[in-house]
PDB file of N, CA and C in Angstrom:
ATOM      1  N   MET A   1       8.550 -24.900  21.371  1.00 70.00           N
ATOM      2  CA  MET A   1       8.283 -23.634  21.501  1.00 70.00           C
ATOM      3  C   MET A   1       7.814 -23.120  20.143  1.00 70.00           C
ATOM      4  N   ALA A   2       6.523 -22.470  20.067  1.00 77.00           N
ATOM      5  CA  ALA A   2       6.097 -21.701  18.851  1.00 77.00           C
ATOM      6  C   ALA A   2       6.603 -20.491  18.760  1.00 77.00           C
ATOM      7  N   ALA A   3       6.848 -20.203  17.305  1.00 84.00           N
ATOM      8  CA  ALA A   3       7.554 -18.735  16.836  1.00 84.00           C
ATOM      9  C   ALA A   3       6.638 -18.060  16.107  1.00 84.00           C
ATOM     10  N   SER A   4       6.829 -16.696  16.320  1.00 92.00           N
ATOM     11  CA  SER A   4       5.648 -15.717  15.563  1.00 92.00           C
ATOM     12  C   SER A   4       6.431 -14.916  14.733  1.00 92.00           C
ATOM     13  N   VAL A   5       5.765 -14.505  13.744  1.00 93.00           N
ATOM     14  CA  VAL A   5       6.349 -13.634  12.863  1.00 93.00           C
ATOM     15  C   VAL A   5       5.635 -12.365  12.543  1.00 93.00           C
ATOM     16  N   LYS A   6       5.817 -11.265  12.659  1.00 93.00           N
ATOM     17  CA  LYS A   6       5.474  -9.854  12.438  1.00 93.00           C
ATOM     18  C   LYS A   6       5.731  -9.544  11.117  1.00 93.00           C
ATOM     19  N   VAL A   7       4.862  -9.171  10.251  1.00 93.00           N
ATOM     20  CA  VAL A   7       4.882  -8.704   8.907  1.00 93.00           C
ATOM     21  C   VAL A   7       4.547  -7.420   8.678  1.00 93.00           C
ATOM     22  N   ALA A   8       5.369  -6.526   7.817  1.00 92.00           N
ATOM     23  CA  ALA A   8       5.203  -5.167   7.676  1.00 92.00           C
ATOM     24  C   ALA A   8       5.248  -5.045   6.040  1.00 92.00           C
ATOM     25  N   VAL A   9       4.443  -4.043   5.943  1.00 92.00           N
ATOM     26  CA  VAL A   9       4.532  -3.654   4.294  1.00 92.00           C
ATOM     27  C   VAL A   9       4.599  -2.215   4.103  1.00 92.00           C
ATOM     28  N   ARG A  10       4.981  -1.849   2.896  1.00 92.00           N
ATOM     29  CA  ARG A  10       5.568  -0.422   2.518  1.00 92.00           C
ATOM     30  C   ARG A  10       5.150  -0.207   1.058  1.00 92.00           C
ATOM     31  N   VAL A  11       4.411   0.948   0.936  1.00 92.00           N
ATOM     32  CA  VAL A  11       4.240   1.260  -0.402  1.00 92.00           C
ATOM     33  C   VAL A  11       4.968   2.518  -0.671  1.00 92.00           C
ATOM     34  N   ARG A  12       5.923   2.253  -1.478  1.00 92.00           N
ATOM     35  CA  ARG A  12       7.037   3.428  -1.800  1.00 92.00           C
ATOM     36  C   ARG A  12       6.641   4.325  -2.750  1.00 92.00           C
ATOM     37  N   PRO A  13       7.168   5.265  -2.883  1.00 92.00           N
ATOM     38  CA  PRO A  13       6.944   6.387  -3.983  1.00 92.00           C
ATOM     39  C   PRO A  13       7.170   5.774  -5.343  1.00 92.00           C
ATOM     40  N   PHE A  14       6.698   6.491  -6.659  1.00 91.00           N
ATOM     41  CA  PHE A  14       6.920   5.946  -7.776  1.00 91.00           C
ATOM     42  C   PHE A  14       8.435   6.324  -8.184  1.00 91.00           C
ATOM     43  N   ASN A  15       9.254   5.292  -8.907  1.00 91.00           N
ATOM     44  CA  ASN A  15      10.385   6.005  -9.356  1.00 91.00           C
ATOM     45  C   ASN A  15      10.289   6.545 -10.709  1.00 91.00           C
ATOM     46  N   SER A  16      11.186   7.215 -11.162  1.00 92.00           N
ATOM     47  CA  SER A  16      11.299   8.203 -12.317  1.00 92.00           C
ATOM     48  C   SER A  16      10.591   7.494 -13.601  1.00 92.00           C
ATOM     49  N   ARG A  17      10.772   5.979 -13.646  1.00 94.00           N
ATOM     50  CA  ARG A  17      10.040   5.547 -14.970  1.00 94.00           C
ATOM     51  C   ARG A  17       8.630   5.211 -14.696  1.00 94.00           C
ATOM     52  N   GLU A  18       7.958   5.173 -13.567  1.00 91.00           N
ATOM     53  CA  GLU A  18       6.533   4.882 -13.384  1.00 91.00           C
ATOM     54  C   GLU A  18       6.097   6.350 -13.485  1.00 91.00           C
ATOM     55  N   THR A  19       6.714   7.247 -12.805  1.00 89.00           N
ATOM     56  CA  THR A  19       6.156   8.933 -13.011  1.00 89.00           C
ATOM     57  C   THR A  19       5.942   8.977 -14.377  1.00 89.00           C
ATOM     58  N   SER A  20       7.143   8.962 -15.322  1.00 93.00           N
ATOM     59  CA  SER A  20       7.280   9.129 -16.678  1.00 93.00           C
ATOM     60  C   SER A  20       6.028   8.718 -17.554  1.00 93.00           C
ATOM     61  N   ARG A  21       5.544   7.503 -16.903  1.00 93.00           N
ATOM     62  CA  ARG A  21       4.632   6.729 -17.561  1.00 93.00           C
ATOM     63  C   ARG A  21       3.109   6.883 -17.311  1.00 93.00           C
ATOM     64  N   ASP A  22       3.168   8.019 -16.238  1.00 89.00           N
ATOM     65  CA  ASP A  22       1.815   8.290 -15.453  1.00 89.00           C
ATOM     66  C   ASP A  22       1.077   7.130 -14.879  1.00 89.00           C
ATOM     67  N   ALA A  23       1.891   6.444 -14.333  1.00 89.00           N
ATOM     68  CA  ALA A  23       1.302   5.282 -13.420  1.00 89.00           C
ATOM     69  C   ALA A  23       0.366   5.852 -12.383  1.00 89.00           C
ATOM     70  N   LYS A  24      -0.442   4.732 -12.125  1.00 88.00           N
ATOM     71  CA  LYS A  24      -1.598   5.142 -11.170  1.00 88.00           C
ATOM     72  C   LYS A  24      -1.232   4.056  -9.780  1.00 88.00           C
ATOM     73  N   CYS A  25      -1.367   4.449  -8.647  1.00 90.00           N
ATOM     74  CA  CYS A  25      -1.515   3.958  -7.657  1.00 90.00           C
ATOM     75  C   CYS A  25      -2.536   2.953  -7.412  1.00 90.00           C
ATOM     76  N   VAL A  26      -2.443   1.676  -7.269  1.00 91.00           N
ATOM     77  CA  VAL A  26      -3.597   0.723  -7.066  1.00 91.00           C
ATOM     78  C   VAL A  26      -3.525   0.183  -5.701  1.00 91.00           C
ATOM     79  N   ILE A  27      -3.213   0.900  -4.889  1.00 91.00           N
ATOM     80  CA  ILE A  27      -3.243   0.442  -3.596  1.00 91.00           C
ATOM     81  C   ILE A  27      -3.580   1.515  -2.786  1.00 91.00           C
ATOM     82  N   GLN A  28      -4.693   1.137  -1.461  1.00 90.00           N
ATOM     83  CA  GLN A  28      -5.045   1.616  -0.663  1.00 90.00           C
ATOM     84  C   GLN A  28      -4.928   1.272   0.763  1.00 90.00           C
ATOM     85  N   MET A  29      -4.451   1.828   1.536  1.00 90.00           N
ATOM     86  CA  MET A  29      -4.143   1.460   3.002  1.00 90.00           C
ATOM     87  C   MET A  29      -5.124   2.338   4.041  1.00 90.00           C
ATOM     88  N   GLN A  30      -5.534   1.459   5.049  1.00 87.00           N
ATOM     89  CA  GLN A  30      -6.442   2.161   6.255  1.00 87.00           C
ATOM     90  C   GLN A  30      -5.831   1.213   7.601  1.00 87.00           C
ATOM     91  N   GLY A  31      -5.073   1.836   8.506  1.00 84.00           N
ATOM     92  CA  GLY A  31      -4.709   0.915   9.446  1.00 84.00           C
ATOM     93  C   GLY A  31      -3.730  -0.310   8.987  1.00 84.00           C
ATOM     94  N   SER A  32      -4.054  -1.315   9.519  1.00 84.00           N
ATOM     95  CA  SER A  32      -3.299  -2.454   9.041  1.00 84.00           C
ATOM     96  C   SER A  32      -3.826  -3.251   8.070  1.00 84.00           C
ATOM     97  N   SER A  33      -5.000  -2.664   7.452  1.00 89.00           N
ATOM     98  CA  SER A  33      -5.732  -3.039   5.992  1.00 89.00           C
ATOM     99  C   SER A  33      -4.979  -2.716   4.840  1.00 89.00           C
ATOM    100  N   THR A  34      -4.779  -3.448   3.960  1.00 92.00           N
ATOM    101  CA  THR A  34      -4.195  -2.962   2.396  1.00 92.00           C
ATOM    102  C   THR A  34      -5.060  -3.485   1.392  1.00 92.00           C
ATOM    103  N   CYS A  35      -5.450  -2.721   0.447  1.00 93.00           N
ATOM    104  CA  CYS A  35      -6.554  -3.361  -0.593  1.00 93.00           C
ATOM    105  C   CYS A  35      -5.709  -2.911  -1.882  1.00 93.00           C
ATOM    106  N   ILE A  36      -5.743  -3.915  -2.874  1.00 94.00           N
ATOM    107  CA  ILE A  36      -4.915  -3.695  -4.082  1.00 94.00           C
ATOM    108  C   ILE A  36      -6.084  -4.255  -5.071  1.00 94.00           C
ATOM    109  N   TRP A  37      -6.128  -3.260  -6.201  1.00 92.00           N
ATOM    110  CA  TRP A  37      -7.005  -3.881  -7.262  1.00 92.00           C
ATOM    111  C   TRP A  37      -6.219  -3.617  -8.703  1.00 92.00           C
ATOM    112  N   ASN A  38      -6.727  -4.400  -9.671  1.00 92.00           N
ATOM    113  CA  ASN A  38      -6.173  -4.315 -10.902  1.00 92.00           C
ATOM    114  C   ASN A  38      -7.072  -3.561 -11.991  1.00 92.00           C
ATOM    115  N   PRO A  39      -6.496  -2.405 -12.363  1.00 89.00           N
ATOM    116  CA  PRO A  39      -7.217  -1.374 -13.083  1.00 89.00           C
ATOM    117  C   PRO A  39      -7.416  -2.126 -14.508  1.00 89.00           C
ATOM    118  N   LYS A  40      -6.767  -2.893 -15.057  1.00 90.00           N
ATOM    119  CA  LYS A  40      -7.044  -3.494 -16.223  1.00 90.00           C
ATOM    120  C   LYS A  40      -8.095  -4.601 -16.156  1.00 90.00           C
ATOM    121  N   GLN A  41      -8.720  -4.924 -14.854  1.00 91.00           N
ATOM    122  CA  GLN A  41      -9.716  -5.673 -14.728  1.00 91.00           C
ATOM    123  C   GLN A  41     -10.765  -4.953 -13.658  1.00 91.00           C
ATOM    124  N   PRO A  42     -11.338  -4.077 -14.245  1.00 85.00           N
ATOM    125  CA  PRO A  42     -12.297  -3.162 -13.211  1.00 85.00           C
ATOM    126  C   PRO A  42     -13.527  -3.948 -12.513  1.00 85.00           C
ATOM    127  N   LYS A  43     -13.690  -5.241 -13.409  1.00 92.00           N
ATOM    128  CA  LYS A  43     -14.939  -5.978 -12.954  1.00 92.00           C
ATOM    129  C   LYS A  43     -14.427  -7.093 -11.688  1.00 92.00           C
ATOM    130  N   GLU A  44     -13.063  -7.257 -11.509  1.00 93.00           N
ATOM    131  CA  GLU A  44     -12.535  -8.223 -10.663  1.00 93.00           C
ATOM    132  C   GLU A  44     -12.594  -7.512  -9.220  1.00 93.00           C
ATOM    133  N   ALA A  45     -12.736  -8.265  -8.317  1.00 93.00           N
ATOM    134  CA  ALA A  45     -12.761  -7.662  -6.791  1.00 93.00           C
ATOM    135  C   ALA A  45     -11.344  -7.223  -6.409  1.00 93.00           C
ATOM    136  N   ALA A  46     -11.468  -6.247  -5.658  1.00 93.00           N
ATOM    137  CA  ALA A  46     -10.102  -5.881  -5.009  1.00 93.00           C
ATOM    138  C   ALA A  46      -9.628  -7.123  -3.970  1.00 93.00           C
ATOM    139  N   LYS A  47      -8.446  -7.204  -3.795  1.00 96.00           N
ATOM    140  CA  LYS A  47      -7.881  -8.084  -2.930  1.00 96.00           C
ATOM    141  C   LYS A  47      -7.561  -7.168  -1.663  1.00 96.00           C
ATOM    142  N   ASN A  48      -8.032  -7.712  -0.433  1.00 96.00           N
ATOM    143  CA  ASN A  48      -7.626  -7.191   0.839  1.00 96.00           C
ATOM    144  C   ASN A  48      -6.486  -8.146   1.642  1.00 96.00           C
ATOM    145  N   PHE A  49      -5.792  -7.394   2.267  1.00 96.00           N
ATOM    146  CA  PHE A  49      -4.661  -8.078   2.877  1.00 96.00           C
ATOM    147  C   PHE A  49      -4.634  -7.258   4.402  1.00 96.00           C
ATOM    148  N   SER A  50      -4.205  -8.006   5.225  1.00 95.00           N
ATOM    149  CA  SER A  50      -4.135  -7.438   6.609  1.00 95.00           C
ATOM    150  C   SER A  50      -2.426  -7.720   7.116  1.00 95.00           C
ATOM    151  N   PHE A  51      -1.732  -6.732   7.615  1.00 93.00           N
ATOM    152  CA  PHE A  51      -0.593  -6.867   8.151  1.00 93.00           C
ATOM    153  C   PHE A  51      -0.401  -6.285   9.359  1.00 93.00           C
ATOM    154  N   ASP A  52       0.866  -6.641  10.043  1.00 93.00           N
ATOM    155  CA  ASP A  52       1.155  -6.086  11.561  1.00 93.00           C
ATOM    156  C   ASP A  52       1.460  -4.497  11.429  1.00 93.00           C
ATOM    157  N   TYR A  53       2.019  -4.165  10.410  1.00 91.00           N
ATOM    158  CA  TYR A  53       2.519  -3.003  10.150  1.00 91.00           C
ATOM    159  C   TYR A  53       2.288  -2.383   8.694  1.00 91.00           C
ATOM    160  N   SER A  54       1.892  -1.353   8.643  1.00 90.00           N
ATOM    161  CA  SER A  54       1.544  -0.599   7.110  1.00 90.00           C
ATOM    162  C   SER A  54       2.352   0.719   7.100  1.00 90.00           C
ATOM    163  N   TYR A  55       3.265   0.777   6.150  1.00 90.00           N
ATOM    164  CA  TYR A  55       3.955   1.906   5.932  1.00 90.00           C
ATOM    165  C   TYR A  55       3.533   2.528   4.605  1.00 90.00           C
ATOM    166  N   TRP A  56       3.148   3.949   4.511  1.00 88.00           N
ATOM    167  CA  TRP A  56       2.699   4.535   3.444  1.00 88.00           C
ATOM    168  C   TRP A  56       3.711   5.674   3.151  1.00 88.00           C
ATOM    169  N   SER A  57       4.527   5.599   2.166  1.00 87.00           N
ATOM    170  CA  SER A  57       5.363   6.547   1.771  1.00 87.00           C
ATOM    171  C   SER A  57       5.329   7.007   0.290  1.00 87.00           C
ATOM    172  N   HIS A  58       4.110   6.701  -0.250  1.00 84.00           N
ATOM    173  CA  HIS A  58       3.816   6.952  -1.729  1.00 84.00           C
ATOM    174  C   HIS A  58       3.671   8.447  -2.088  1.00 84.00           C
ATOM    175  N   SER A  59       3.019   9.263  -1.342  1.00 76.00           N
ATOM    176  CA  SER A  59       2.955  10.484  -1.543  1.00 76.00           C
ATOM    177  C   SER A  59       3.154  11.481  -0.333  1.00 76.00           C
ATOM    178  N   SER A  60       3.689  12.591  -0.511  1.00 51.00           N
ATOM    179  CA  SER A  60       3.811  13.590   0.596  1.00 51.00           C
ATOM    180  C   SER A  60       2.656  13.850   1.348  1.00 51.00           C
ATOM    181  N   VAL A  61       1.472  14.077   0.546  1.00 49.00           N
ATOM    182  CA  VAL A  61       0.272  14.493   1.193  1.00 49.00           C
ATOM    183  C   VAL A  61      -0.059  13.503   2.449  1.00 49.00           C
ATOM    184  N   LEU A  62       0.015  12.153   2.103  1.00 51.00           N
ATOM    185  CA  LEU A  62      -0.381  11.190   3.295  1.00 51.00           C
ATOM    186  C   LEU A  62       0.522  10.963   4.336  1.00 51.00           C
ATOM    187  N   LEU A  63       1.871  11.252   4.238  1.00 45.00           N
ATOM    188  CA  LEU A  63       2.851  11.224   4.880  1.00 45.00           C
ATOM    189  C   LEU A  63       2.437  11.777   6.469  1.00 45.00           C
ATOM    190  N   HIS A  64       1.614  12.765   6.372  1.00 46.00           N
ATOM    191  CA  HIS A  64       1.151  13.579   7.809  1.00 46.00           C
ATOM    192  C   HIS A  64      -0.029  13.056   8.317  1.00 46.00           C
ATOM    193  N   THR A  65      -0.421  12.090   7.692  1.00 48.00           N
ATOM    194  CA  THR A  65      -1.796  11.294   8.060  1.00 48.00           C
ATOM    195  C   THR A  65      -1.576  10.541   8.980  1.00 48.00           C
ATOM    196  N   PRO A  66      -2.178  10.670  10.576  1.00 48.00           N
ATOM    197  CA  PRO A  66      -1.834   9.989  11.619  1.00 48.00           C
ATOM    198  C   PRO A  66      -1.834   8.386  11.545  1.00 48.00           C
ATOM    199  N   HIS A  67      -2.925   7.754  10.763  1.00 49.00           N
ATOM    200  CA  HIS A  67      -3.077   6.333  10.879  1.00 49.00           C
ATOM    201  C   HIS A  67      -2.205   5.374  10.325  1.00 49.00           C
ATOM    202  N   TYR A  68      -1.256   6.394   9.518  1.00 49.00           N
ATOM    203  CA  TYR A  68      -0.020   5.478   8.772  1.00 49.00           C
ATOM    204  C   TYR A  68       1.250   5.592   9.496  1.00 49.00           C
ATOM    205  N   HIS A  69       2.094   4.633   9.435  1.00 51.00           N
ATOM    206  CA  HIS A  69       3.489   4.587   9.987  1.00 51.00           C
ATOM    207  C   HIS A  69       4.142   5.338   9.190  1.00 51.00           C
ATOM    208  N   ARG A  70       5.284   5.887   9.494  1.00 43.00           N
ATOM    209  CA  ARG A  70       6.292   6.446   8.534  1.00 43.00           C
ATOM    210  C   ARG A  70       7.777   5.690   9.067  1.00 43.00           C
TER     211      ARG A  70
END
């Protein structure tokens, strides 16, 4: 019998250390697609991943955007 696994990813809010260092978010989500890029290597291509569920909780602005789960 074959088993299947559902995978979810969550982008959490910055912690106080990241906020005090003016960290930048390097992740974008749209639906089940997640894009990550390295700001130290701007010429390097972004990496794209697909997940069964994507949860965005990085900023309060996007929490009310309908295509993100909470």
